[in-house]
Amino acid sequence: NVREVLTLRAQATIAEVLELFPAEQGLGSVIGLLALGSRHGFRGQSHEMVNWLGGDNRARGARIPTLIFTRERIDELV
């Protein structure tokens, strides 16, 4: 999903990825993106809100560090 978003724009945050590709595995998807961003992204200077549906189909959200994926590092995202 991150690679797909980076074909559309030069950089994207986790929240921007989730806007186009909602978290199909709920919190697990968010944690996966955080892990990917910590390895292959850049830390921004702020935080952002992300949202997903829980297993009980209720809306959930969290404030996370802004991690930025860039097109220049797209090949690292396997």
PDB file of C-alpha atoms in Angstrom:
ATOM      1  CA  ASN A   1       0.000   0.000   0.000  1.00  0.00           C
ATOM      2  CA  VAL A   2       2.838   2.405   0.792  1.00  0.00           C
ATOM      3  CA  ARG A   3       4.450   1.685  -2.572  1.00  0.00           C
ATOM      4  CA  GLU A   4       1.146   2.354  -4.327  1.00  0.00           C
ATOM      5  CA  VAL A   5       0.713   5.708  -2.587  1.00  0.00           C
ATOM      6  CA  LEU A   6       4.293   6.671  -3.464  1.00  0.00           C
ATOM      7  CA  THR A   7       3.530   6.133  -7.153  1.00  0.00           C
ATOM      8  CA  LEU A   8       0.953   8.919  -6.777  1.00  0.00           C
ATOM      9  CA  ARG A   9       2.996  11.371  -4.701  1.00  0.00           C
ATOM     10  CA  ALA A  10       6.610  12.016  -3.744  1.00  0.00           C
ATOM     11  CA  GLN A  11       6.069  11.424  -0.025  1.00  0.00           C
ATOM     12  CA  ALA A  12       3.358  10.216   2.314  1.00  0.00           C
ATOM     13  CA  THR A  13       2.714   9.832   6.023  1.00  0.00           C
ATOM     14  CA  ILE A  14       1.048   6.860   7.693  1.00  0.00           C
ATOM     15  CA  ALA A  15      -2.224   8.806   7.986  1.00  0.00           C
ATOM     16  CA  GLU A  16      -2.109   9.553   4.255  1.00  0.00           C
ATOM     17  CA  VAL A  17      -1.535   5.881   3.452  1.00  0.00           C
ATOM     18  CA  LEU A  18      -4.484   4.926   5.669  1.00  0.00           C
ATOM     19  CA  GLU A  19      -6.724   7.486   3.938  1.00  0.00           C
ATOM     20  CA  LEU A  20      -6.292   5.636   0.657  1.00  0.00           C
ATOM     21  CA  PHE A  21      -5.943   2.131   2.109  1.00  0.00           C
ATOM     22  CA  PRO A  22      -7.934   1.714   5.347  1.00  0.00           C
ATOM     23  CA  ALA A  23      -6.421  -0.554   8.007  1.00  0.00           C
ATOM     24  CA  GLU A  24      -7.828  -3.948   7.022  1.00  0.00           C
ATOM     25  CA  GLN A  25      -6.285  -5.603  10.088  1.00  0.00           C
ATOM     26  CA  GLY A  26      -7.217  -2.804  12.466  1.00  0.00           C
ATOM     27  CA  LEU A  27      -4.544  -1.872  14.970  1.00  0.00           C
ATOM     28  CA  GLY A  28      -2.251  -4.528  13.492  1.00  0.00           C
ATOM     29  CA  SER A  29      -2.125  -2.587  10.222  1.00  0.00           C
ATOM     30  CA  VAL A  30      -1.227   0.602  12.063  1.00  0.00           C
ATOM     31  CA  ILE A  31       1.519  -1.141  14.028  1.00  0.00           C
ATOM     32  CA  GLY A  32       2.861  -2.659  10.811  1.00  0.00           C
ATOM     33  CA  LEU A  33       3.049   0.769   9.183  1.00  0.00           C
ATOM     34  CA  LEU A  34       4.773   2.186  12.269  1.00  0.00           C
ATOM     35  CA  ALA A  35       7.386  -0.582  12.107  1.00  0.00           C
ATOM     36  CA  LEU A  36       7.883  -0.044   8.374  1.00  0.00           C
ATOM     37  CA  GLY A  37       8.140   3.716   8.843  1.00  0.00           C
ATOM     38  CA  SER A  38      10.666   3.418  11.658  1.00  0.00           C
ATOM     39  CA  ARG A  39      12.918   1.320   9.397  1.00  0.00           C
ATOM     40  CA  HIS A  40      12.399   2.967   6.021  1.00  0.00           C
ATOM     41  CA  GLY A  41      10.894   6.393   6.690  1.00  0.00           C
ATOM     42  CA  PHE A  42      11.911   9.682   8.202  1.00  0.00           C
ATOM     43  CA  ARG A  43      10.650  11.060  11.496  1.00  0.00           C
ATOM     44  CA  GLY A  44       8.755  14.317  11.178  1.00  0.00           C
ATOM     45  CA  GLN A  45       8.696  16.988  13.852  1.00  0.00           C
ATOM     46  CA  SER A  46       5.067  16.502  14.829  1.00  0.00           C
ATOM     47  CA  HIS A  47       2.394  13.901  15.476  1.00  0.00           C
ATOM     48  CA  GLU A  48      -0.673  12.901  13.493  1.00  0.00           C
ATOM     49  CA  MET A  49      -3.965  11.157  14.121  1.00  0.00           C
ATOM     50  CA  VAL A  50      -4.721   7.807  12.531  1.00  0.00           C
ATOM     51  CA  ASN A  51      -8.038   5.970  12.528  1.00  0.00           C
ATOM     52  CA  TRP A  52      -9.193   2.401  12.003  1.00  0.00           C
ATOM     53  CA  LEU A  53     -12.088   0.074  12.779  1.00  0.00           C
ATOM     54  CA  GLY A  54     -11.614  -2.318  15.656  1.00  0.00           C
ATOM     55  CA  GLY A  55     -12.559  -5.997  15.592  1.00  0.00           C
ATOM     56  CA  ASP A  56     -15.881  -4.981  17.126  1.00  0.00           C
ATOM     57  CA  ASN A  57     -16.469  -2.626  14.164  1.00  0.00           C
ATOM     58  CA  ARG A  58     -16.080   0.464  16.383  1.00  0.00           C
ATOM     59  CA  ALA A  59     -14.038   3.455  15.282  1.00  0.00           C
ATOM     60  CA  ARG A  60     -10.657   3.738  16.956  1.00  0.00           C
ATOM     61  CA  GLY A  61      -7.891   6.294  16.745  1.00  0.00           C
ATOM     62  CA  ALA A  62      -4.449   7.140  18.028  1.00  0.00           C
ATOM     63  CA  ARG A  63      -1.956   9.980  17.974  1.00  0.00           C
ATOM     64  CA  ILE A  64       1.316   8.714  16.510  1.00  0.00           C
ATOM     65  CA  PRO A  65       4.664  10.256  15.552  1.00  0.00           C
ATOM     66  CA  THR A  66       4.690  11.525  11.993  1.00  0.00           C
ATOM     67  CA  LEU A  67       6.741   9.105   9.899  1.00  0.00           C
ATOM     68  CA  ILE A  68       7.314  10.068   6.278  1.00  0.00           C
ATOM     69  CA  PHE A  69       7.825   7.595   3.456  1.00  0.00           C
ATOM     70  CA  THR A  70       9.553   8.967   0.349  1.00  0.00           C
ATOM     71  CA  ARG A  71       9.589   7.867  -3.269  1.00  0.00           C
ATOM     72  CA  GLU A  72      13.414   7.905  -3.219  1.00  0.00           C
ATOM     73  CA  ARG A  73      13.352   4.947  -0.805  1.00  0.00           C
ATOM     74  CA  ILE A  74      10.519   3.037  -2.492  1.00  0.00           C
ATOM     75  CA  ASP A  75      12.810   0.142  -3.445  1.00  0.00           C
ATOM     76  CA  GLU A  76      13.436  -0.578   0.254  1.00  0.00           C
ATOM     77  CA  LEU A  77       9.739  -1.309   0.747  1.00  0.00           C
ATOM     78  CA  VAL A  78       9.419  -4.966  -0.164  1.00  0.00           C
TER      79      VAL A  78
END
